[in-house]
Short mmCIF file of C-alpha atoms in Angstrom, two decimals:
data_model
loop_
_atom_site.label_atom_id
_atom_site.label_comp_id
_atom_site.label_asym_id
_atom_site.label_seq_id
_atom_site.Cartn_x
_atom_site.Cartn_y
_atom_site.Cartn_z
CA UNK N 44 -108.68 51.78 114.85
CA UNK N 45 -105.44 53.00 115.90
CA UNK N 46 -102.50 51.96 112.69
CA UNK N 47 -99.63 50.31 112.36
CA UNK N 48 -97.28 53.51 112.44
CA UNK N 49 -99.29 54.92 115.20
CA UNK N 50 -100.09 52.28 118.38
CA UNK N 51 -97.28 52.11 120.32
CA UNK N 52 -98.50 48.75 121.95
CA UNK N 53 -95.90 46.85 124.09
CA UNK N 54 -93.43 50.06 124.54
CA UNK N 55 -92.74 51.91 127.57
CA UNK N 56 -93.21 55.83 127.98
CA UNK N 57 -91.90 58.25 131.00
CA UNK N 58 -92.74 61.89 130.55
CA UNK N 59 -91.22 64.24 133.26
CA UNK N 60 -93.06 67.99 134.42
CA UNK N 61 -95.78 65.47 133.31
CA UNK N 62 -98.46 66.54 136.29
CA UNK N 63 -100.05 68.57 134.26
CA UNK N 64 -100.74 71.18 130.67
CA UNK N 65 -98.16 69.88 127.65
CA UNK N 66 -96.57 67.14 129.82
CA UNK N 67 -100.38 65.61 130.85
CA UNK N 68 -100.57 65.92 127.33
CA UNK N 69 -98.33 64.27 126.12
CA UNK N 70 -98.58 61.40 128.81
CA UNK N 71 -102.21 60.72 127.69
CA UNK N 72 -101.49 60.68 123.72
CA UNK N 73 -98.84 58.02 124.67
CA UNK N 74 -101.69 56.27 126.99
CA UNK N 75 -104.00 55.95 123.69
CA UNK N 76 -101.88 54.69 121.25
CA UNK N 77 -100.86 51.82 124.27
CA UNK N 78 -97.86 52.90 125.71
CA UNK N 79 -97.48 51.96 128.83
CA UNK N 80 -96.52 55.51 130.50
CA UNK N 81 -94.98 56.68 133.79
CA UNK N 82 -95.35 60.71 134.15
CA UNK N 83 -93.29 62.62 137.05
CA UNK N 84 -94.07 65.57 138.44
CA UNK N 85 -91.63 67.15 141.60
CA UNK N 86 -94.39 66.92 144.11
CA UNK N 87 -95.57 63.01 144.26
CA UNK N 88 -98.65 63.50 144.70
CA UNK N 89 -99.25 65.68 141.82
CA UNK N 90 -97.78 63.08 140.10
CA UNK N 91 -99.58 60.41 141.05
CA UNK N 92 -103.14 62.56 140.75
CA UNK N 93 -102.32 63.26 137.04
CA UNK N 94 -101.73 59.39 136.52
CA UNK N 95 -105.13 57.89 138.23
CA UNK N 96 -106.11 61.60 135.60
CA UNK N 97 -105.47 59.44 132.82
CA UNK N 98 -106.13 55.76 133.81
CA UNK N 99 -105.06 52.58 133.31
CA UNK N 100 -101.12 52.09 132.32
CA UNK N 101 -100.05 55.35 133.65
CA UNK N 102 -98.30 55.50 136.94
CA UNK N 103 -96.74 58.60 138.95
CA UNK N 104 -93.23 59.19 139.72
CA UNK N 105 -91.69 62.17 141.88
CA UNK N 106 -88.65 63.21 141.09
CA UNK N 107 -87.78 67.28 140.66
CA UNK N 108 -85.55 67.26 137.21
CA UNK N 109 -82.46 68.53 138.04
CA UNK N 110 -82.67 65.63 141.12
CA UNK N 111 -79.78 63.47 139.85
CA UNK N 112 -80.94 60.70 142.32
CA UNK N 113 -84.36 60.99 142.25
CA UNK N 114 -83.82 60.63 138.99
CA UNK N 115 -82.05 57.83 138.67
CA UNK N 116 -84.43 56.16 140.57
CA UNK N 117 -86.90 57.32 138.42
CA UNK N 118 -85.72 55.53 135.71
CA UNK N 119 -83.99 52.49 137.27
CA UNK N 120 -87.98 52.69 138.93
CA UNK N 121 -89.59 52.47 135.11
CA UNK N 122 -87.12 49.57 133.97
CA UNK N 123 -87.00 47.14 136.58
CA UNK N 124 -91.04 47.06 136.50
CA UNK N 125 -92.16 47.50 133.07
CA UNK N 126 -88.65 45.34 131.74
CA UNK N 127 -87.96 48.55 129.11
CA UNK N 128 -87.63 52.39 128.46
CA UNK N 129 -88.15 53.08 125.03
CA UNK N 130 -89.70 55.91 124.97
CA UNK N 131 -88.35 59.37 126.96
CA UNK N 132 -90.88 62.88 126.98
CA UNK N 133 -88.54 65.84 128.41
CA UNK N 134 -90.99 68.27 128.50
CA UNK N 135 -89.55 69.34 132.34
CA UNK N 136 -89.67 74.09 131.98
CA UNK N 137 -89.83 76.58 133.55
CA UNK N 138 -89.00 81.01 133.52
CA UNK N 139 -87.70 82.28 136.70
CA UNK N 140 -85.89 85.14 134.88
CA UNK N 141 -89.38 87.44 133.23
CA UNK N 142 -87.75 90.43 132.47
CA UNK N 143 -85.27 91.91 130.68
CA UNK N 144 -82.06 89.84 130.15
CA UNK N 145 -79.94 92.46 131.66
CA UNK N 146 -82.17 92.99 134.51
CA UNK N 147 -81.68 89.33 135.27
CA UNK N 148 -79.64 87.93 138.43
CA UNK N 149 -77.53 84.36 138.05
CA UNK N 150 -79.99 82.73 140.28
CA UNK N 151 -82.67 82.91 137.90
CA UNK N 152 -80.47 82.45 135.06
CA UNK N 153 -78.61 79.12 136.76
CA UNK N 154 -82.37 77.89 137.48
CA UNK N 155 -84.15 78.41 134.33
CA UNK N 156 -80.82 76.76 132.35
CA UNK N 157 -80.85 73.58 134.66
CA UNK N 158 -84.58 72.76 133.91
CA UNK N 159 -84.51 73.41 130.97
CA UNK N 160 -81.17 72.43 129.34
CA UNK N 161 -79.31 70.05 131.94
CA UNK N 162 -82.57 67.92 133.02
CA UNK N 163 -82.80 67.19 129.20
CA UNK N 164 -79.16 65.79 129.24
CA UNK N 165 -79.26 64.40 132.74
CA UNK N 166 -82.25 62.00 132.19
CA UNK N 167 -81.58 61.69 128.47
CA UNK N 168 -77.85 60.03 129.84
CA UNK N 169 -80.00 58.13 131.78
CA UNK N 170 -82.39 56.13 129.48
CA UNK N 171 -78.98 55.90 127.57
CA UNK N 172 -77.62 53.76 129.67
CA UNK N 173 -80.24 51.81 131.53
CA UNK N 174 -81.92 50.91 128.44
CA UNK N 175 -81.96 52.56 125.28
CA UNK N 176 -78.21 52.46 124.67
CA UNK N 177 -78.16 49.07 123.61
CA UNK N 178 -82.11 48.85 122.74
CA UNK N 179 -83.41 51.75 120.20
CA UNK N 180 -85.46 54.63 121.79
CA UNK N 181 -86.83 57.99 121.29
CA UNK N 182 -86.53 60.85 122.71
CA UNK N 183 -89.01 64.37 123.01
CA UNK N 184 -87.64 67.78 123.93
CA UNK N 185 -89.80 70.33 124.45
CA UNK N 186 -88.33 73.38 123.42
CA UNK N 187 -90.14 76.17 121.98
CA UNK N 188 -90.92 78.54 119.02
CA UNK N 189 -88.92 81.17 121.49
CA UNK N 190 -85.63 78.93 120.50
CA UNK N 191 -86.63 80.19 117.09
CA UNK N 192 -87.76 83.46 117.57
CA UNK N 193 -86.88 86.95 120.03
CA UNK N 194 -88.92 88.51 122.11
CA UNK N 195 -89.13 90.98 124.90
CA UNK N 196 -88.84 89.59 128.38
CA UNK N 197 -88.63 85.76 127.88
CA UNK N 198 -85.20 86.13 126.05
CA UNK N 199 -83.70 84.05 129.56
CA UNK N 200 -85.81 81.12 128.06
CA UNK N 201 -85.53 82.08 124.73
CA UNK N 202 -81.55 81.38 124.72
CA UNK N 203 -82.57 78.11 127.14
CA UNK N 204 -85.17 76.96 124.32
CA UNK N 205 -82.42 77.50 121.46
CA UNK N 206 -80.12 75.27 123.64
CA UNK N 207 -81.42 72.77 123.72
CA UNK N 208 -82.95 72.87 119.80
CA UNK N 209 -79.40 72.07 119.08
CA UNK N 210 -78.48 69.88 121.58
CA UNK N 211 -81.32 67.92 120.26
CA UNK N 212 -79.23 67.51 117.13
CA UNK N 213 -76.09 66.59 119.05
CA UNK N 214 -77.90 64.40 120.76
CA UNK N 215 -79.17 62.72 117.78
CA UNK N 216 -75.99 62.59 115.53
CA UNK N 217 -74.13 61.02 118.54
CA UNK N 218 -76.98 58.50 119.99
CA UNK N 219 -78.50 57.14 116.01
CA UNK N 220 -79.00 54.55 115.12
CA UNK N 221 -80.60 52.88 117.66
CA UNK N 222 -82.27 56.33 119.23
CA UNK N 223 -83.48 58.53 117.69
CA UNK N 224 -83.69 62.22 118.90
CA UNK N 225 -86.33 64.87 118.35
CA UNK N 226 -88.00 68.49 120.12
CA UNK N 227 -91.14 69.45 118.83
CA UNK N 228 -91.20 73.84 119.77
CA UNK N 229 -94.96 75.18 121.19
CA UNK N 230 -96.02 78.52 120.07
CA UNK N 231 -98.62 80.08 123.06
CA UNK N 232 -100.14 77.23 124.06
CA UNK N 233 -103.12 77.67 127.30
CA UNK N 234 -100.93 76.27 130.29
CA UNK N 235 -100.14 77.61 133.40
CA UNK N 236 -96.63 78.86 132.03
CA UNK N 237 -97.35 80.92 129.04
CA UNK N 238 -100.35 82.33 130.98
CA UNK N 239 -98.84 85.33 130.61
CA UNK N 240 -98.28 85.90 127.16
CA UNK N 241 -102.42 85.13 126.66
CA UNK N 242 -104.13 84.79 129.21
CA UNK N 243 -105.16 89.06 129.37
CA UNK N 244 -105.51 89.24 125.20
CA UNK N 245 -106.17 86.06 124.13
CA UNK N 246 -107.77 87.34 121.24
CA UNK N 247 -105.47 90.07 120.35
CA UNK N 248 -103.24 86.37 120.41
CA UNK N 249 -105.42 84.01 118.59
CA UNK N 250 -107.10 86.94 115.67
CA UNK N 251 -102.70 87.05 115.32
CA UNK N 252 -102.28 83.58 114.37
CA UNK N 253 -103.62 81.80 110.94
CA UNK N 254 -105.21 79.49 112.33
CA UNK N 255 -107.32 81.24 114.53
CA UNK N 256 -106.87 80.19 118.10
CA UNK N 257 -104.07 79.94 120.84
CA UNK N 258 -102.22 76.39 120.93
CA UNK N 259 -103.93 73.59 123.16
CA UNK N 260 -102.28 71.14 125.26
CA UNK N 261 -103.84 68.13 123.39
CA UNK N 262 -102.35 69.59 120.13
CA UNK N 263 -98.75 69.05 121.36
CA UNK N 264 -99.55 65.85 123.33
CA UNK N 265 -100.27 64.45 119.09
CA UNK N 266 -96.80 65.59 118.02
CA UNK N 267 -95.20 64.22 120.87
CA UNK N 268 -96.92 61.20 120.12
CA UNK N 269 -96.73 61.35 116.68
CA UNK N 270 -92.33 62.07 116.94
CA UNK N 271 -92.13 58.92 119.47
CA UNK N 272 -94.07 56.22 117.10
CA UNK N 273 -92.78 53.94 114.23
CA UNK N 274 -93.97 56.66 111.94
CA UNK N 275 -92.03 58.66 112.28
CA UNK N 276 -88.78 56.01 112.77
CA UNK N 277 -86.83 58.18 109.46
CA UNK N 278 -86.61 61.41 111.46
CA UNK N 279 -83.85 62.52 114.04
CA UNK N 280 -82.40 65.43 114.88
CA UNK N 281 -85.43 67.44 114.03
CA UNK N 282 -87.67 70.39 115.13
CA UNK N 283 -91.36 70.07 114.93
CA UNK N 284 -92.63 73.62 115.09
CA UNK N 285 -96.90 72.79 115.79
CA UNK N 286 -98.19 76.60 116.47
CA UNK N 287 -100.93 77.17 114.83
CA UNK N 288 -98.60 79.21 112.09
CA UNK N 289 -97.65 81.44 114.36
CA UNK N 290 -94.22 81.97 113.73
CA UNK N 291 -95.52 82.58 109.86
CA UNK N 292 -98.31 85.29 110.79
CA UNK N 293 -98.32 88.25 112.67
CA UNK N 294 -97.83 86.84 116.30
CA UNK N 295 -96.16 88.12 119.72
CA UNK N 296 -93.37 85.80 119.82
#
């Protein structure tokens, strides 16, 4: 039985970048706790397919994370359809800037920052103005342990996630007490975005992780659901590391 602190019955959640991986798992964890969930993807059919995978009480909506008109239409649709918007998960992310920082061009830098940093500002602003500012709510940003560490070849991505962690603190300060804003910092998780970090050396990565394995999207989804729920009602401005101990071990990140 779901505890009162974990239950999200009556709540409405919106998860960006949720057609697969961590976003899909987060949407599933929120749905399992009783929330009605809207999932987005830049491709509408992928969003609708994700909703079909998750089943009842989940709807797909096509909206690229940085498309302001699409984002506004999505938030307006949620509030008009369900009458509220209690939870926003800013999960959409990208990393086109692989390699040394000094070898990156402005286009790859800009795309990384637009998706990983500007999009959370955009969607949070829309959610606050449409519902949360007056009625309260919870925002969870998907950061990374890369925002708390350094590694070769993923510097631009890490910088974007470090900025997102700091943005989380600023938003928590500005939007409290009505809105709580927190972040999760996943370690190496079995997702398409992180494939380059684990696909060819999973055994070594797992062996360097105190809990003995790489993460699964569901590990992160459960953490998102916790931060969105009443069990975290006195937590804001924080970043929850969910990495199997990779930061305290001798892993590659």
